[in-house]
Amino acid sequence: MTIVDKKVSVVIPCYNESGNIPELYSRLSSTLKGTVSDYEIIFVDNCSTDRSEAMLRDLASKDGRVVVILFSRNFGNSQYGYSAGTEHATGEAVIWMEGDLQDPPEVVSKLIEKWQEGYDVVYGVRPRAVGSFFSRIARRTFYRLFHALSYLDIPVDAGDFSLLDRKVVDQFNAMPERSRFVRGLRAWVGFRHTGVPYSRDERKHGVTSNPSFRRNAWWAKKFIFSFSYAPLAFVSRAAFWGAGLVVLSMGTMLVCALGQRVSWHAAGAFSLVLMFLEVILMSLAVLAESVSIIFEEVKGRPKYIIREIIGR
């Protein structure tokens, strides 16, 4: 492949990836040297508790193309790491990839090749999922549920691993929201998109930073509420059907009273009332989730706080 005379930034969120950092750095550097004339590797450490920070400091001291961003505390999942790294990237294109080596660094050259063909966003497509059976089913369910409910057209088998042209990066950095779902924001800005199929590897060292089903479900819920009108549309439909249940319940009670058969039919009417109450509770839950997102946004707090930047 011909060396591309452009600068590329690679953003890598990290949390307790000390077992993966040396190999990731070695393979990624080798790929970039054979692909582009200039590059930088931006590691964003989300307050790791292992030796990740010390290893990243050492890399930055030995290689001037390595930049390390250290958060002041753990700010949750990798969405904020991608955001911080992208805001500090100086390349003509920015590549997002995880720090667990599940996204093979060698695929970066394929992303850059598609970028050179004129595409503004090039994302990795994973036709074969990895992980446990339950995690694969949960991930597949989320993507398809999100695709069905969201007003965005997001590929169901594409993750965060992708390349963004500078024009896309500038629009992404201008988005102020704090409930971050970077692949949703990536899709929202538009421009020319294409996918590159690749085989995702198993994690080699360490454990995932989002191991629990409850934690993943919490994030999935946030993402859906941030990019879908369906939950609020449910409230209006629930109000319509709830009114119909009330009318049906009152009519049933009236007929029972006139026919002096209150006991059996009263039970049915009571069930309808309970259903109506359940609809009310579900509607309140939907509104509460929407209000919680509004609450986070209007406070105006920073998306993240940087403790230190090394190598810049």
CSV table of C-alpha atoms in Angstrom, one decimal:
chain,number,residue,atom,x,y,z
A,1,MET,CA,0.0,0.0,0.0
A,2,THR,CA,1.3,3.5,-0.9
A,3,ILE,CA,2.1,5.7,2.1
A,4,VAL,CA,-0.7,8.3,2.6
A,5,ASP,CA,0.8,11.8,3.0
A,6,LYS,CA,-1.6,12.8,5.8
A,7,LYS,CA,-1.7,12.8,9.6
A,8,VAL,CA,-3.9,10.3,11.4
A,9,SER,CA,-4.8,10.3,15.1
A,10,VAL,CA,-5.8,7.1,16.8
A,11,VAL,CA,-7.9,7.5,20.0
A,12,ILE,CA,-7.8,4.6,22.5
A,13,PRO,CA,-9.8,4.6,25.7
A,14,CYS,CA,-8.2,2.5,28.4
A,15,TYR,CA,-9.2,1.1,31.8
A,16,ASN,CA,-6.9,-1.5,33.4
A,17,GLU,CA,-5.4,-2.6,30.1
A,18,SER,CA,-1.8,-3.1,31.3
A,19,GLY,CA,-1.7,-6.6,29.9
A,20,ASN,CA,-2.7,-5.3,26.4
A,21,ILE,CA,-0.9,-2.0,26.1
A,22,PRO,CA,2.6,-3.2,25.0
A,23,GLU,CA,1.3,-5.4,22.2
A,24,LEU,CA,-1.3,-2.9,21.1
A,25,TYR,CA,1.3,-0.1,20.9
A,26,SER,CA,3.7,-2.3,18.9
A,27,ARG,CA,1.2,-3.6,16.4
A,28,LEU,CA,-0.5,-0.3,15.9
A,29,SER,CA,2.8,1.6,15.5
A,30,SER,CA,4.0,-0.9,12.9
A,31,THR,CA,0.7,-0.6,10.9
A,32,LEU,CA,0.7,3.2,11.0
A,33,LYS,CA,4.3,3.5,9.9
A,34,GLY,CA,3.6,1.5,6.9
A,35,THR,CA,0.4,3.4,6.1
A,36,VAL,CA,0.7,7.1,6.8
A,37,SER,CA,3.4,9.7,6.8
A,38,ASP,CA,2.5,11.1,10.2
A,39,TYR,CA,0.4,9.9,13.1
A,40,GLU,CA,-0.3,10.2,16.8
A,41,ILE,CA,-1.6,7.7,19.3
A,42,ILE,CA,-3.8,9.2,22.0
A,43,PHE,CA,-4.4,6.9,25.0
A,44,VAL,CA,-7.2,8.1,27.4
A,45,ASP,CA,-6.9,6.5,30.8
A,46,ASN,CA,-10.1,6.3,32.7
A,47,CYS,CA,-8.4,6.3,36.1
A,48,SER,CA,-7.1,2.7,35.9
A,49,THR,CA,-6.2,0.9,39.1
A,50,ASP,CA,-3.5,-1.4,37.6
A,51,ARG,CA,-0.1,-0.4,36.0
A,52,SER,CA,-1.7,1.2,32.9
A,53,GLU,CA,-0.8,4.8,33.9
A,54,ALA,CA,2.9,4.0,34.6
A,55,MET,CA,3.1,2.1,31.3
A,56,LEU,CA,1.5,4.9,29.3
A,57,ARG,CA,3.8,7.4,30.9
A,58,ASP,CA,6.8,5.3,29.9
A,59,LEU,CA,5.5,5.1,26.3
A,60,ALA,CA,5.0,8.8,26.1
A,61,SER,CA,8.6,9.5,27.3
A,62,LYS,CA,10.0,7.2,24.6
A,63,ASP,CA,7.8,8.1,21.7
A,64,GLY,CA,6.9,11.7,20.9
A,65,ARG,CA,3.9,10.5,18.9
A,66,VAL,CA,2.2,9.1,22.0
A,67,VAL,CA,-0.2,11.4,23.9
A,68,VAL,CA,-1.7,10.3,27.2
A,69,ILE,CA,-4.8,11.9,28.7
A,70,LEU,CA,-5.5,11.1,32.4
A,71,PHE,CA,-9.0,11.6,33.8
A,72,SER,CA,-9.4,12.9,37.3
A,73,ARG,CA,-11.7,10.0,38.2
A,74,ASN,CA,-13.5,7.1,36.4
A,75,PHE,CA,-16.2,8.7,34.3
A,76,GLY,CA,-18.0,5.5,33.3
A,77,ASN,CA,-17.6,3.7,30.0
A,78,SER,CA,-15.4,4.4,27.0
A,79,GLN,CA,-17.8,7.0,25.4
A,80,TYR,CA,-16.1,9.8,27.4
A,81,GLY,CA,-12.7,8.5,26.5
A,82,TYR,CA,-13.5,8.7,22.8
A,83,SER,CA,-14.9,12.2,23.3
A,84,ALA,CA,-11.8,13.5,25.2
A,85,GLY,CA,-9.3,12.0,22.8
A,86,THR,CA,-11.2,13.2,19.7
A,87,GLU,CA,-11.4,16.8,21.1
A,88,HIS,CA,-7.6,16.7,21.5
A,89,ALA,CA,-6.7,15.0,18.2
A,90,THR,CA,-4.8,17.0,15.6
A,91,GLY,CA,-4.9,14.5,12.7
A,92,GLU,CA,-6.8,14.9,9.4
A,93,ALA,CA,-8.6,11.8,10.4
A,94,VAL,CA,-9.4,10.2,13.7
A,95,ILE,CA,-9.6,6.5,14.4
A,96,TRP,CA,-11.5,5.1,17.3
A,97,MET,CA,-10.5,1.7,18.7
A,98,GLU,CA,-10.6,-0.2,22.0
A,99,GLY,CA,-7.6,-0.9,24.1
A,100,ASP,CA,-8.3,-4.6,24.6
A,101,LEU,CA,-6.9,-5.8,21.2
A,102,GLN,CA,-10.3,-7.1,20.1
A,103,ASP,CA,-10.1,-4.7,17.3
A,104,PRO,CA,-7.0,-5.8,15.3
A,105,PRO,CA,-4.7,-2.9,14.7
A,106,GLU,CA,-3.9,-4.2,11.3
A,107,VAL,CA,-7.4,-3.4,10.1
A,108,VAL,CA,-6.6,0.3,10.5
A,109,SER,CA,-4.9,0.2,7.1
A,110,LYS,CA,-8.2,-0.9,5.5
A,111,LEU,CA,-10.1,1.9,7.2
A,112,ILE,CA,-7.5,4.4,5.8
A,113,GLU,CA,-7.8,2.9,2.3
A,114,LYS,CA,-11.5,3.4,2.3
A,115,TRP,CA,-11.0,7.0,3.6
A,116,GLN,CA,-8.7,7.6,0.6
A,117,GLU,CA,-11.5,6.5,-1.7
A,118,GLY,CA,-13.6,9.5,-0.5
A,119,TYR,CA,-15.6,8.1,2.4
A,120,ASP,CA,-15.9,10.4,5.4
A,121,VAL,CA,-16.8,7.7,8.0
A,122,VAL,CA,-15.5,4.2,7.7
A,123,TYR,CA,-16.6,1.7,10.4
A,124,GLY,CA,-15.7,-1.8,11.1
A,125,VAL,CA,-18.4,-4.4,10.6
A,126,ARG,CA,-18.3,-7.5,12.8
A,127,PRO,CA,-20.3,-10.3,11.1
A,128,ARG,CA,-19.1,-12.8,13.7
A,129,ALA,CA,-19.6,-11.8,17.3
A,130,VAL,CA,-17.3,-12.9,20.2
A,131,GLY,CA,-17.9,-13.4,23.9
A,132,SER,CA,-20.2,-15.6,25.9
A,133,PHE,CA,-23.5,-16.8,24.4
A,134,PHE,CA,-25.4,-14.6,26.7
A,135,SER,CA,-23.3,-11.5,25.9
A,136,ARG,CA,-23.7,-12.1,22.2
A,137,ILE,CA,-27.5,-12.4,22.5
A,138,ALA,CA,-27.7,-9.3,24.6
A,139,ARG,CA,-25.5,-7.3,22.2
A,140,ARG,CA,-27.5,-8.5,19.2
A,141,THR,CA,-30.8,-7.7,20.9
A,142,PHE,CA,-29.7,-4.2,21.8
A,143,TYR,CA,-28.5,-3.3,18.3
A,144,ARG,CA,-31.7,-4.5,16.7
A,145,LEU,CA,-33.9,-2.9,19.4
A,146,PHE,CA,-32.0,0.4,19.0
A,147,HIS,CA,-32.3,0.2,15.2
A,148,ALA,CA,-36.0,-0.4,15.5
A,149,LEU,CA,-36.7,2.4,18.0
A,150,SER,CA,-34.1,5.1,17.0
A,151,TYR,CA,-34.6,7.8,14.4
A,152,LEU,CA,-31.0,7.0,13.3
A,153,ASP,CA,-29.9,4.4,10.8
A,154,ILE,CA,-27.0,2.7,12.6
A,155,PRO,CA,-25.5,-0.5,11.2
A,156,VAL,CA,-26.5,-3.4,13.5
A,157,ASP,CA,-23.1,-5.1,13.4
A,158,ALA,CA,-20.9,-2.1,13.7
A,159,GLY,CA,-19.2,-0.9,16.9
A,160,ASP,CA,-17.1,2.1,17.8
A,161,PHE,CA,-14.1,0.9,15.8
A,162,SER,CA,-14.1,3.4,13.0
A,163,LEU,CA,-12.3,6.3,11.1
A,164,LEU,CA,-13.7,9.8,11.0
A,165,ASP,CA,-12.6,12.5,8.6
A,166,ARG,CA,-11.7,15.9,10.0
A,167,LYS,CA,-14.9,17.5,8.8
A,168,VAL,CA,-16.9,14.8,10.8
A,169,VAL,CA,-14.6,15.3,13.8
A,170,ASP,CA,-15.2,19.0,13.9
A,171,GLN,CA,-19.0,18.4,13.9
A,172,PHE,CA,-18.7,15.7,16.5
A,173,ASN,CA,-16.6,18.0,18.8
A,174,ALA,CA,-19.2,20.7,18.5
A,175,MET,CA,-21.9,18.5,20.1
A,176,PRO,CA,-22.4,19.5,23.7
A,177,GLU,CA,-24.5,16.7,25.1
A,178,ARG,CA,-23.3,14.7,28.1
A,179,SER,CA,-25.3,11.5,27.6
A,180,ARG,CA,-22.7,10.3,25.0
A,181,PHE,CA,-23.3,7.5,22.5
A,182,VAL,CA,-20.5,8.1,20.1
A,183,ARG,CA,-21.6,5.8,17.3
A,184,GLY,CA,-25.1,7.5,17.5
A,185,LEU,CA,-23.4,10.9,17.2
A,186,ARG,CA,-21.3,9.5,14.4
A,187,ALA,CA,-24.4,8.5,12.5
A,188,TRP,CA,-26.3,11.7,13.2
A,189,VAL,CA,-23.7,14.0,11.5
A,190,GLY,CA,-24.2,12.3,8.2
A,191,PHE,CA,-21.7,12.5,5.3
A,192,ARG,CA,-20.5,9.5,3.4
A,193,HIS,CA,-20.4,6.2,5.3
A,194,THR,CA,-19.1,2.8,4.5
A,195,GLY,CA,-18.2,-0.4,6.3
A,196,VAL,CA,-15.2,-2.7,6.3
A,197,PRO,CA,-15.8,-6.3,7.4
A,198,TYR,CA,-13.3,-7.8,9.9
A,199,SER,CA,-13.0,-10.6,12.4
A,200,ARG,CA,-13.0,-9.4,16.0
A,201,ASP,CA,-10.6,-11.2,18.3
A,202,GLU,CA,-11.2,-12.4,21.9
A,203,ARG,CA,-9.9,-10.3,24.7
A,204,LYS,CA,-6.4,-11.4,25.4
A,205,HIS,CA,-5.7,-10.0,28.9
A,206,GLY,CA,-7.8,-8.4,31.6
A,207,VAL,CA,-11.6,-8.2,32.0
A,208,THR,CA,-14.2,-6.0,30.4
A,209,SER,CA,-14.9,-2.7,32.1
A,210,ASN,CA,-18.7,-3.3,31.8
A,211,PRO,CA,-19.1,-6.9,33.0
A,212,SER,CA,-22.5,-6.8,34.6
A,213,PHE,CA,-25.8,-7.2,32.8
A,214,ARG,CA,-27.3,-4.4,35.0
A,215,ARG,CA,-24.6,-2.0,34.0
A,216,ASN,CA,-24.9,-2.7,30.3
A,217,ALA,CA,-28.7,-2.5,30.5
A,218,TRP,CA,-28.4,0.9,32.2
A,219,TRP,CA,-26.2,2.2,29.4
A,220,ALA,CA,-28.4,0.7,26.7
A,221,LYS,CA,-31.5,2.4,28.2
A,222,LYS,CA,-29.7,5.8,28.3
A,223,PHE,CA,-28.6,5.4,24.6
A,224,ILE,CA,-32.2,4.5,23.5
A,225,PHE,CA,-33.7,7.5,25.3
A,226,SER,CA,-31.1,9.8,23.8
A,227,PHE,CA,-31.8,8.9,20.2
A,228,SER,CA,-35.4,7.8,20.1
A,229,TYR,CA,-38.8,9.5,20.3
A,230,ALA,CA,-40.5,6.1,20.8
A,231,PRO,CA,-40.6,6.2,24.6
A,232,LEU,CA,-42.4,9.6,24.6
A,233,ALA,CA,-44.7,8.4,21.8
A,234,PHE,CA,-45.5,5.4,24.1
A,235,VAL,CA,-46.8,7.9,26.8
A,236,SER,CA,-49.3,9.5,24.4
A,237,ARG,CA,-50.5,6.1,23.2
A,238,ALA,CA,-50.8,4.8,26.7
A,239,ALA,CA,-52.9,7.8,27.7
A,240,PHE,CA,-55.3,7.1,24.8
A,241,TRP,CA,-55.6,3.3,25.6
A,242,GLY,CA,-55.8,4.1,29.3
A,243,ALA,CA,-58.8,6.4,28.7
A,244,GLY,CA,-60.4,3.5,26.7
A,245,LEU,CA,-59.8,1.1,29.6
A,246,VAL,CA,-61.5,3.5,32.1
A,247,VAL,CA,-64.6,3.8,29.9
A,248,LEU,CA,-64.7,0.1,29.4
A,249,SER,CA,-64.3,-0.5,33.2
A,250,MET,CA,-67.1,2.0,34.1
A,251,GLY,CA,-69.4,0.5,31.5
A,252,THR,CA,-68.8,-3.0,32.8
A,253,MET,CA,-69.5,-2.0,36.4
A,254,LEU,CA,-72.7,-0.3,35.3
A,255,VAL,CA,-73.9,-3.4,33.4
A,256,CYS,CA,-73.1,-5.6,36.4
A,257,ALA,CA,-74.9,-3.3,38.7
A,258,LEU,CA,-78.0,-3.2,36.5
A,259,GLY,CA,-78.0,-7.0,36.2
A,260,GLN,CA,-77.2,-7.5,39.9
A,261,ARG,CA,-74.1,-9.6,39.0
A,262,VAL,CA,-71.5,-7.4,40.6
A,263,SER,CA,-69.2,-10.0,42.1
A,264,TRP,CA,-67.8,-11.8,39.0
A,265,HIS,CA,-67.9,-8.8,36.7
A,266,ALA,CA,-66.5,-6.5,39.4
A,267,ALA,CA,-63.4,-8.7,39.4
A,268,GLY,CA,-63.0,-8.1,35.7
A,269,ALA,CA,-63.5,-4.4,36.0
A,270,PHE,CA,-61.0,-4.3,38.9
A,271,SER,CA,-58.4,-6.0,36.7
A,272,LEU,CA,-58.9,-3.4,34.0
A,273,VAL,CA,-58.4,-0.7,36.6
A,274,LEU,CA,-55.1,-2.4,37.7
A,275,MET,CA,-54.0,-2.5,34.0
A,276,PHE,CA,-54.7,1.2,33.7
A,277,LEU,CA,-52.7,1.9,36.9
A,278,GLU,CA,-49.8,-0.2,35.4
A,279,VAL,CA,-49.9,1.9,32.2
A,280,ILE,CA,-49.7,5.0,34.3
A,281,LEU,CA,-46.7,3.8,36.2
A,282,MET,CA,-44.9,2.8,33.0
A,283,SER,CA,-45.7,6.2,31.5
A,284,LEU,CA,-44.3,7.9,34.6
A,285,ALA,CA,-41.1,5.7,34.4
A,286,VAL,CA,-40.6,6.8,30.7
A,287,LEU,CA,-41.1,10.4,31.7
A,288,ALA,CA,-38.7,10.0,34.6
A,289,GLU,CA,-36.0,8.7,32.3
A,290,SER,CA,-36.5,11.5,29.9
A,291,VAL,CA,-36.4,14.1,32.7
A,292,SER,CA,-33.2,12.5,34.0
A,293,ILE,CA,-31.5,13.1,30.7
A,294,ILE,CA,-32.7,16.7,30.6
A,295,PHE,CA,-31.6,17.1,34.2
A,296,GLU,CA,-28.0,16.0,33.3
A,297,GLU,CA,-27.9,18.3,30.3
A,298,VAL,CA,-29.2,21.5,32.0
A,299,LYS,CA,-26.7,21.3,34.8
A,300,GLY,CA,-24.0,22.2,32.3
A,301,ARG,CA,-21.2,20.2,34.0
A,302,PRO,CA,-18.2,19.2,31.9
A,303,LYS,CA,-18.4,15.8,30.2
A,304,TYR,CA,-15.2,14.8,31.9
A,305,ILE,CA,-12.3,16.4,33.8
A,306,ILE,CA,-8.7,15.9,32.8
A,307,ARG,CA,-6.1,15.6,35.5
A,308,GLU,CA,-3.0,15.6,33.2
A,309,ILE,CA,-2.0,15.5,29.6
A,310,ILE,CA,1.3,13.8,28.8
A,311,GLY,CA,3.2,14.3,25.6
A,312,ARG,CA,1.7,17.6,24.5
